PDB file of C-alpha atoms in Angstrom:
ATOM      1  CA  UNK A   1     -25.294 -20.718 -17.992  1.00  0.00           C
ATOM      2  CA  UNK A   2     -21.624 -21.348 -18.906  1.00  0.00           C
ATOM      3  CA  UNK A   3     -19.125 -23.224 -16.563  1.00  0.00           C
ATOM      4  CA  UNK A   4     -16.115 -24.382 -16.640  1.00  0.00           C
ATOM      5  CA  UNK A   5     -14.535 -27.025 -14.010  1.00  0.00           C
ATOM      6  CA  UNK A   6     -10.601 -27.787 -13.661  1.00  0.00           C
ATOM      7  CA  UNK A   7     -10.771 -30.665 -11.460  1.00  0.00           C
ATOM      8  CA  UNK A   8      -7.232 -30.904 -10.401  1.00  0.00           C
ATOM      9  CA  UNK A   9      -6.965 -28.281  -7.440  1.00  0.00           C
ATOM     10  CA  UNK A  10      -2.669 -29.178  -7.340  1.00  0.00           C
ATOM     11  CA  UNK A  11      -0.276 -31.061  -9.535  1.00  0.00           C
ATOM     12  CA  UNK A  12       3.589 -31.718  -8.680  1.00  0.00           C
ATOM     13  CA  UNK A  13       5.828 -32.859 -11.059  1.00  0.00           C
ATOM     14  CA  UNK A  14       9.416 -33.322 -11.373  1.00  0.00           C
ATOM     15  CA  UNK A  15      11.151 -31.181 -13.595  1.00  0.00           C
ATOM     16  CA  UNK A  16      11.328 -32.399 -17.598  1.00  0.00           C
ATOM     17  CA  UNK A  17       8.240 -33.990 -16.838  1.00  0.00           C
ATOM     18  CA  UNK A  18       5.263 -33.765 -19.196  1.00  0.00           C
ATOM     19  CA  UNK A  19       2.128 -32.730 -17.819  1.00  0.00           C
ATOM     20  CA  UNK A  20      -1.466 -32.347 -19.014  1.00  0.00           C
ATOM     21  CA  UNK A  21      -3.782 -30.015 -17.456  1.00  0.00           C
ATOM     22  CA  UNK A  22      -7.586 -30.811 -17.899  1.00  0.00           C
ATOM     23  CA  UNK A  23     -10.397 -28.398 -18.617  1.00  0.00           C
ATOM     24  CA  UNK A  24     -13.866 -29.398 -19.102  1.00  0.00           C
ATOM     25  CA  UNK A  25     -16.330 -26.328 -19.797  1.00  0.00           C
ATOM     26  CA  UNK A  26     -20.563 -25.884 -20.334  1.00  0.00           C
ATOM     27  CA  UNK A  27     -21.576 -23.665 -22.377  1.00  0.00           C
ATOM     28  CA  UNK A  28     -25.609 -23.724 -25.145  1.00  0.00           C
ATOM     29  CA  UNK A  29     -23.627 -21.529 -27.071  1.00  0.00           C
ATOM     30  CA  UNK A  30     -22.550 -22.666 -30.612  1.00  0.00           C
ATOM     31  CA  UNK A  31     -19.608 -19.538 -30.888  1.00  0.00           C
ATOM     32  CA  UNK A  32     -17.644 -19.518 -28.014  1.00  0.00           C
ATOM     33  CA  UNK A  33     -13.689 -18.905 -26.906  1.00  0.00           C
ATOM     34  CA  UNK A  34     -11.782 -20.667 -24.565  1.00  0.00           C
ATOM     35  CA  UNK A  35      -8.705 -19.179 -23.332  1.00  0.00           C
ATOM     36  CA  UNK A  36      -5.988 -20.605 -20.840  1.00  0.00           C
ATOM     37  CA  UNK A  37      -4.303 -17.892 -18.303  1.00  0.00           C
ATOM     38  CA  UNK A  38      -0.714 -18.571 -16.405  1.00  0.00           C
ATOM     39  CA  UNK A  39      -1.015 -16.381 -12.995  1.00  0.00           C
ATOM     40  CA  UNK A  40       2.850 -16.696 -11.030  1.00  0.00           C
ATOM     41  CA  UNK A  41       2.605 -15.591  -7.515  1.00  0.00           C
ATOM     42  CA  UNK A  42       2.470 -11.553  -8.727  1.00  0.00           C
ATOM     43  CA  UNK A  43      -0.671 -12.153  -9.538  1.00  0.00           C
ATOM     44  CA  UNK A  44      -0.748 -10.833 -12.937  1.00  0.00           C
ATOM     45  CA  UNK A  45      -2.840 -13.136 -15.389  1.00  0.00           C
ATOM     46  CA  UNK A  46      -0.368 -14.126 -18.236  1.00  0.00           C
ATOM     47  CA  UNK A  47      -2.613 -14.879 -21.510  1.00  0.00           C
ATOM     48  CA  UNK A  48      -1.391 -18.246 -22.842  1.00  0.00           C
ATOM     49  CA  UNK A  49      -3.416 -19.201 -25.739  1.00  0.00           C
ATOM     50  CA  UNK A  50      -7.048 -18.276 -26.876  1.00  0.00           C
ATOM     51  CA  UNK A  51      -9.174 -20.670 -29.062  1.00  0.00           C
ATOM     52  CA  UNK A  52     -12.309 -20.179 -30.930  1.00  0.00           C
ATOM     53  CA  UNK A  53     -15.037 -22.983 -30.954  1.00  0.00           C
ATOM     54  CA  UNK A  54     -15.582 -23.328 -34.904  1.00  0.00           C
ATOM     55  CA  UNK A  55     -11.719 -23.999 -34.603  1.00  0.00           C
ATOM     56  CA  UNK A  56     -10.622 -27.623 -33.470  1.00  0.00           C
ATOM     57  CA  UNK A  57      -6.778 -27.604 -34.911  1.00  0.00           C
ATOM     58  CA  UNK A  58      -4.929 -28.455 -32.058  1.00  0.00           C
ATOM     59  CA  UNK A  59      -1.987 -26.109 -31.320  1.00  0.00           C
ATOM     60  CA  UNK A  60       1.886 -26.380 -30.123  1.00  0.00           C
ATOM     61  CA  UNK A  61       3.711 -23.380 -29.158  1.00  0.00           C
ATOM     62  CA  UNK A  62       7.161 -24.789 -28.042  1.00  0.00           C
ATOM     63  CA  UNK A  63       6.821 -26.883 -24.695  1.00  0.00           C
ATOM     64  CA  UNK A  64       3.079 -26.116 -24.645  1.00  0.00           C
ATOM     65  CA  UNK A  65       0.184 -27.904 -26.427  1.00  0.00           C
ATOM     66  CA  UNK A  66      -3.330 -27.846 -26.768  1.00  0.00           C
ATOM     67  CA  UNK A  67      -6.002 -30.177 -27.395  1.00  0.00           C
ATOM     68  CA  UNK A  68      -9.358 -29.092 -28.091  1.00  0.00           C
ATOM     69  CA  UNK A  69     -12.117 -31.505 -28.340  1.00  0.00           C
ATOM     70  CA  UNK A  70     -15.660 -29.847 -28.781  1.00  0.00           C
ATOM     71  CA  UNK A  71     -17.090 -34.132 -28.541  1.00  0.00           C
ATOM     72  CA  UNK A  72     -15.841 -33.891 -24.742  1.00  0.00           C
ATOM     73  CA  UNK A  73     -16.005 -30.707 -24.290  1.00  0.00           C
ATOM     74  CA  UNK A  74     -12.611 -30.096 -23.408  1.00  0.00           C
ATOM     75  CA  UNK A  75      -9.666 -27.998 -23.873  1.00  0.00           C
ATOM     76  CA  UNK A  76      -6.719 -29.527 -22.055  1.00  0.00           C
ATOM     77  CA  UNK A  77      -3.125 -28.109 -21.881  1.00  0.00           C
ATOM     78  CA  UNK A  78      -0.393 -30.245 -21.645  1.00  0.00           C
ATOM     79  CA  UNK A  79       3.300 -28.791 -21.066  1.00  0.00           C
ATOM     80  CA  UNK A  80       6.390 -30.820 -22.390  1.00  0.00           C
ATOM     81  CA  UNK A  81       9.444 -31.323 -19.952  1.00  0.00           C
ATOM     82  CA  UNK A  82       8.650 -28.937 -17.124  1.00  0.00           C
ATOM     83  CA  UNK A  83      10.805 -26.630 -15.909  1.00  0.00           C
ATOM     84  CA  UNK A  84      10.671 -25.394 -12.683  1.00  0.00           C
ATOM     85  CA  UNK A  85       9.681 -21.789 -14.029  1.00  0.00           C
ATOM     86  CA  UNK A  86       6.295 -23.527 -15.385  1.00  0.00           C
ATOM     87  CA  UNK A  87       5.809 -23.264 -11.338  1.00  0.00           C
ATOM     88  CA  UNK A  88       1.975 -21.152 -11.120  1.00  0.00           C
ATOM     89  CA  UNK A  89      -1.282 -21.610 -11.286  1.00  0.00           C
ATOM     90  CA  UNK A  90      -3.159 -21.932 -14.492  1.00  0.00           C
ATOM     91  CA  UNK A  91      -6.362 -20.899 -15.598  1.00  0.00           C
ATOM     92  CA  UNK A  92      -8.850 -22.584 -18.319  1.00  0.00           C
ATOM     93  CA  UNK A  93     -11.830 -19.538 -18.824  1.00  0.00           C
ATOM     94  CA  UNK A  94     -14.693 -19.411 -21.443  1.00  0.00           C
ATOM     95  CA  UNK A  95     -16.448 -16.502 -22.817  1.00  0.00           C
ATOM     96  CA  UNK A  96     -19.299 -17.672 -24.762  1.00  0.00           C
ATOM     97  CA  UNK A  97     -22.147 -16.311 -27.267  1.00  0.00           C
ATOM     98  CA  UNK A  98     -22.505 -12.665 -26.685  1.00  0.00           C
ATOM     99  CA  UNK A  99     -21.159 -12.485 -23.178  1.00  0.00           C
ATOM    100  CA  UNK A 100     -19.208 -10.024 -22.211  1.00  0.00           C
ATOM    101  CA  UNK A 101     -17.266 -11.260 -19.533  1.00  0.00           C
ATOM    102  CA  UNK A 102     -14.986 -14.558 -19.129  1.00  0.00           C
ATOM    103  CA  UNK A 103     -15.823 -17.175 -16.881  1.00  0.00           C
ATOM    104  CA  UNK A 104     -12.868 -19.134 -15.438  1.00  0.00           C
ATOM    105  CA  UNK A 105     -12.129 -22.589 -13.547  1.00  0.00           C
ATOM    106  CA  UNK A 106     -10.856 -22.601 -10.106  1.00  0.00           C
ATOM    107  CA  UNK A 107      -7.621 -23.167 -11.232  1.00  0.00           C
ATOM    108  CA  UNK A 108      -4.785 -25.777 -10.836  1.00  0.00           C
ATOM    109  CA  UNK A 109      -1.828 -24.978  -8.583  1.00  0.00           C
ATOM    110  CA  UNK A 110       1.375 -26.816 -10.841  1.00  0.00           C
ATOM    111  CA  UNK A 111       4.802 -27.207  -8.773  1.00  0.00           C
ATOM    112  CA  UNK A 112       7.862 -28.660 -10.931  1.00  0.00           C
ATOM    113  CA  UNK A 113      10.199 -29.607  -8.612  1.00  0.00           C
ATOM    114  CA  UNK A 114      13.696 -29.204  -9.338  1.00  0.00           C
TER     115      UNK A 114
ATOM    116  CA  UNK B   1       3.221  -1.096 -25.658  1.00  0.00           C
ATOM    117  CA  UNK B   2       2.113  -0.400 -22.598  1.00  0.00           C
ATOM    118  CA  UNK B   3       0.496  -3.431 -21.292  1.00  0.00           C
ATOM    119  CA  UNK B   4      -2.386  -3.112 -18.965  1.00  0.00           C
ATOM    120  CA  UNK B   5      -1.273  -1.485 -15.497  1.00  0.00           C
ATOM    121  CA  UNK B   6      -2.938  -0.937 -11.931  1.00  0.00           C
ATOM    122  CA  UNK B   7      -2.441   0.950  -9.010  1.00  0.00           C
ATOM    123  CA  UNK B   8      -1.856   0.749  -6.270  1.00  0.00           C
ATOM    124  CA  UNK B   9      -0.446  -2.726  -5.765  1.00  0.00           C
ATOM    125  CA  UNK B  10      -1.167  -3.093  -2.220  1.00  0.00           C
ATOM    126  CA  UNK B  11      -3.316  -2.019   0.026  1.00  0.00           C
ATOM    127  CA  UNK B  12      -5.232  -1.893   3.308  1.00  0.00           C
ATOM    128  CA  UNK B  13      -7.936  -0.707   4.405  1.00  0.00           C
ATOM    129  CA  UNK B  14     -10.572  -0.509   7.832  1.00  0.00           C
ATOM    130  CA  UNK B  15     -13.677  -2.284   7.690  1.00  0.00           C
ATOM    131  CA  UNK B  16     -16.377   0.310   6.526  1.00  0.00           C
ATOM    132  CA  UNK B  17     -13.758   2.600   4.598  1.00  0.00           C
ATOM    133  CA  UNK B  18     -14.276   3.190   0.986  1.00  0.00           C
ATOM    134  CA  UNK B  19     -11.458   2.500  -1.819  1.00  0.00           C
ATOM    135  CA  UNK B  20     -10.749   3.282  -5.144  1.00  0.00           C
ATOM    136  CA  UNK B  21      -8.567   1.429  -7.618  1.00  0.00           C
ATOM    137  CA  UNK B  22      -7.163   2.626 -10.911  1.00  0.00           C
ATOM    138  CA  UNK B  23      -6.605   1.155 -14.024  1.00  0.00           C
ATOM    139  CA  UNK B  24      -5.531   1.949 -17.370  1.00  0.00           C
ATOM    140  CA  UNK B  25      -5.960  -0.763 -20.323  1.00  0.00           C
ATOM    141  CA  UNK B  26      -3.744  -1.555 -22.836  1.00  0.00           C
ATOM    142  CA  UNK B  27      -2.890   0.865 -25.982  1.00  0.00           C
ATOM    143  CA  UNK B  28      -5.272   0.878 -28.521  1.00  0.00           C
ATOM    144  CA  UNK B  29      -7.974  -1.168 -26.016  1.00  0.00           C
ATOM    145  CA  UNK B  30     -10.811   0.951 -25.323  1.00  0.00           C
ATOM    146  CA  UNK B  31     -13.120  -2.070 -22.884  1.00  0.00           C
ATOM    147  CA  UNK B  32     -12.222  -2.215 -19.189  1.00  0.00           C
ATOM    148  CA  UNK B  33     -13.398  -5.348 -17.086  1.00  0.00           C
ATOM    149  CA  UNK B  34     -12.884  -5.959 -13.476  1.00  0.00           C
ATOM    150  CA  UNK B  35     -12.702  -8.994 -11.497  1.00  0.00           C
ATOM    151  CA  UNK B  36     -12.328  -9.988  -8.206  1.00  0.00           C
ATOM    152  CA  UNK B  37     -10.071 -13.090  -7.055  1.00  0.00           C
ATOM    153  CA  UNK B  38     -10.334 -14.393  -3.430  1.00  0.00           C
ATOM    154  CA  UNK B  39      -7.590 -16.315  -2.142  1.00  0.00           C
ATOM    155  CA  UNK B  40      -7.525 -19.933  -3.768  1.00  0.00           C
ATOM    156  CA  UNK B  41     -10.082 -19.122  -6.222  1.00  0.00           C
ATOM    157  CA  UNK B  42     -10.856 -18.254  -9.985  1.00  0.00           C
ATOM    158  CA  UNK B  43     -11.713 -14.637 -10.880  1.00  0.00           C
ATOM    159  CA  UNK B  44     -14.974 -13.535 -10.343  1.00  0.00           C
ATOM    160  CA  UNK B  45     -16.395 -10.599 -12.907  1.00  0.00           C
ATOM    161  CA  UNK B  46     -17.529  -7.421 -11.050  1.00  0.00           C
ATOM    162  CA  UNK B  47     -18.743  -5.304 -14.419  1.00  0.00           C
ATOM    163  CA  UNK B  48     -17.398  -3.972 -17.922  1.00  0.00           C
ATOM    164  CA  UNK B  49     -17.185  -0.301 -19.189  1.00  0.00           C
ATOM    165  CA  UNK B  50     -16.937   0.691 -22.652  1.00  0.00           C
ATOM    166  CA  UNK B  51     -17.915   4.131 -23.859  1.00  0.00           C
ATOM    167  CA  UNK B  52     -17.746   5.381 -20.160  1.00  0.00           C
ATOM    168  CA  UNK B  53     -21.050   3.195 -19.437  1.00  0.00           C
ATOM    169  CA  UNK B  54     -21.039  -0.008 -17.347  1.00  0.00           C
ATOM    170  CA  UNK B  55     -22.671  -2.490 -20.313  1.00  0.00           C
ATOM    171  CA  UNK B  56     -22.397  -5.698 -17.691  1.00  0.00           C
ATOM    172  CA  UNK B  57     -22.350  -6.723 -14.112  1.00  0.00           C
ATOM    173  CA  UNK B  58     -21.900  -9.726 -12.272  1.00  0.00           C
ATOM    174  CA  UNK B  59     -23.220 -11.066  -9.349  1.00  0.00           C
ATOM    175  CA  UNK B  60     -21.837  -8.230  -6.753  1.00  0.00           C
ATOM    176  CA  UNK B  61     -23.846  -5.490  -4.632  1.00  0.00           C
ATOM    177  CA  UNK B  62     -24.516  -2.090  -5.386  1.00  0.00           C
ATOM    178  CA  UNK B  63     -21.239  -1.304  -2.865  1.00  0.00           C
ATOM    179  CA  UNK B  64     -19.415  -2.049  -5.666  1.00  0.00           C
ATOM    180  CA  UNK B  65     -19.300   1.300  -8.873  1.00  0.00           C
ATOM    181  CA  UNK B  66     -17.040   1.593 -11.609  1.00  0.00           C
ATOM    182  CA  UNK B  67     -16.053   4.815 -13.857  1.00  0.00           C
ATOM    183  CA  UNK B  68     -14.722   5.016 -17.020  1.00  0.00           C
ATOM    184  CA  UNK B  69     -12.771   8.288 -18.174  1.00  0.00           C
ATOM    185  CA  UNK B  70     -12.854   9.265 -22.184  1.00  0.00           C
ATOM    186  CA  UNK B  71      -9.575   8.003 -22.460  1.00  0.00           C
ATOM    187  CA  UNK B  72     -10.261   4.405 -21.505  1.00  0.00           C
ATOM    188  CA  UNK B  73      -9.005   4.512 -18.385  1.00  0.00           C
ATOM    189  CA  UNK B  74     -10.964   3.199 -15.207  1.00  0.00           C
ATOM    190  CA  UNK B  75     -11.736   3.336 -11.362  1.00  0.00           C
ATOM    191  CA  UNK B  76     -13.223   0.606  -9.186  1.00  0.00           C
ATOM    192  CA  UNK B  77     -15.116   2.131  -6.251  1.00  0.00           C
ATOM    193  CA  UNK B  78     -15.823  -0.065  -3.365  1.00  0.00           C
ATOM    194  CA  UNK B  79     -17.851   1.418  -0.819  1.00  0.00           C
ATOM    195  CA  UNK B  80     -18.433   0.248   3.380  1.00  0.00           C
ATOM    196  CA  UNK B  81     -15.812  -2.486   2.835  1.00  0.00           C
ATOM    197  CA  UNK B  82     -16.310  -5.642   4.346  1.00  0.00           C
ATOM    198  CA  UNK B  83     -13.705  -8.254   5.736  1.00  0.00           C
ATOM    199  CA  UNK B  84     -14.606 -10.502   2.656  1.00  0.00           C
ATOM    200  CA  UNK B  85     -13.936  -7.783   0.098  1.00  0.00           C
ATOM    201  CA  UNK B  86     -10.421  -8.766   1.225  1.00  0.00           C
ATOM    202  CA  UNK B  87      -9.272  -9.958  -2.551  1.00  0.00           C
ATOM    203  CA  UNK B  88      -6.582  -9.292  -5.225  1.00  0.00           C
ATOM    204  CA  UNK B  89      -8.597  -6.724  -7.751  1.00  0.00           C
ATOM    205  CA  UNK B  90      -7.855  -7.669 -11.591  1.00  0.00           C
ATOM    206  CA  UNK B  91      -8.212  -5.301 -14.518  1.00  0.00           C
ATOM    207  CA  UNK B  92      -8.810  -6.703 -17.837  1.00  0.00           C
ATOM    208  CA  UNK B  93      -8.491  -4.656 -21.099  1.00  0.00           C
ATOM    209  CA  UNK B  94     -10.171  -5.294 -24.529  1.00  0.00           C
ATOM    210  CA  UNK B  95     -10.875  -4.090 -27.923  1.00  0.00           C
ATOM    211  CA  UNK B  96     -14.643  -3.868 -28.006  1.00  0.00           C
ATOM    212  CA  UNK B  97     -14.958  -4.801 -31.555  1.00  0.00           C
ATOM    213  CA  UNK B  98     -12.843  -7.560 -31.495  1.00  0.00           C
ATOM    214  CA  UNK B  99     -15.320  -9.395 -28.983  1.00  0.00           C
ATOM    215  CA  UNK B 100     -17.695 -10.146 -32.074  1.00  0.00           C
ATOM    216  CA  UNK B 101     -14.475 -11.086 -33.964  1.00  0.00           C
ATOM    217  CA  UNK B 102     -12.095 -14.206 -33.141  1.00  0.00           C
ATOM    218  CA  UNK B 103      -9.480 -12.256 -33.162  1.00  0.00           C
ATOM    219  CA  UNK B 104      -9.858 -10.869 -29.724  1.00  0.00           C
ATOM    220  CA  UNK B 105      -7.653 -11.491 -26.569  1.00  0.00           C
ATOM    221  CA  UNK B 106      -8.465 -10.084 -23.097  1.00  0.00           C
ATOM    222  CA  UNK B 107      -5.355  -8.697 -20.942  1.00  0.00           C
ATOM    223  CA  UNK B 108      -4.876  -8.701 -17.813  1.00  0.00           C
ATOM    224  CA  UNK B 109      -3.015  -6.226 -15.123  1.00  0.00           C
ATOM    225  CA  UNK B 110      -1.203  -7.457 -12.257  1.00  0.00           C
ATOM    226  CA  UNK B 111      -4.045  -6.596 -10.262  1.00  0.00           C
ATOM    227  CA  UNK B 112      -4.335  -4.618  -6.699  1.00  0.00           C
ATOM    228  CA  UNK B 113      -3.993  -6.815  -3.639  1.00  0.00           C
ATOM    229  CA  UNK B 114      -6.748  -5.421  -0.924  1.00  0.00           C
ATOM    230  CA  UNK B 115      -6.616  -6.171   2.432  1.00  0.00           C
ATOM    231  CA  UNK B 116      -9.572  -5.186   4.640  1.00  0.00           C
ATOM    232  CA  UNK B 117      -8.658  -5.369   8.548  1.00  0.00           C
TER     233      UNK B 117
END
């Protein structure tokens, strides 16, 4: 069975602060893919990153960075110098083995205050 | 390059009615999946279509059915609507062969907001 846990339901920060969103996953498969999506109020899920289980290299894209640690089954997402436009719900998702679907966490509502 | 498009954007139906939602995948993609997202929750997988056939199904009753057309577009049908069917319905698009490789990404549309009253 696959499971994704996002323990932080809501986070509120002041603009320019750094913030980390946690994601813990469970799977018995050795090959799997992890995703982060951003969901603004409009509803569309905006793809942010995909990480493969065999590539533990961390990644940085502008103000965004991701820390993938297989030893702790975590795939955390950090926003540096947050901005008001970063306010949204962020979802971590897992596609495992031969499964065709994504399993999502319950999401973290991030609010960045001016 | 058109992304995933869904219609209608919003709709209101009465309990017991039937609804059809439509999705056009991203250009070059051949696989369509549907997800239901209730308020305050993460999306839940309904089913996936590839080569005009349902390939996998999540834990949803038979009231939920779908179809994929030769041009890869898809429809989601829900019969005998219940109040609990009120949700955002998201269509996801991907390339079938890419699912077996590392280079695949799954893209979502803006969704269809369904309210059942």
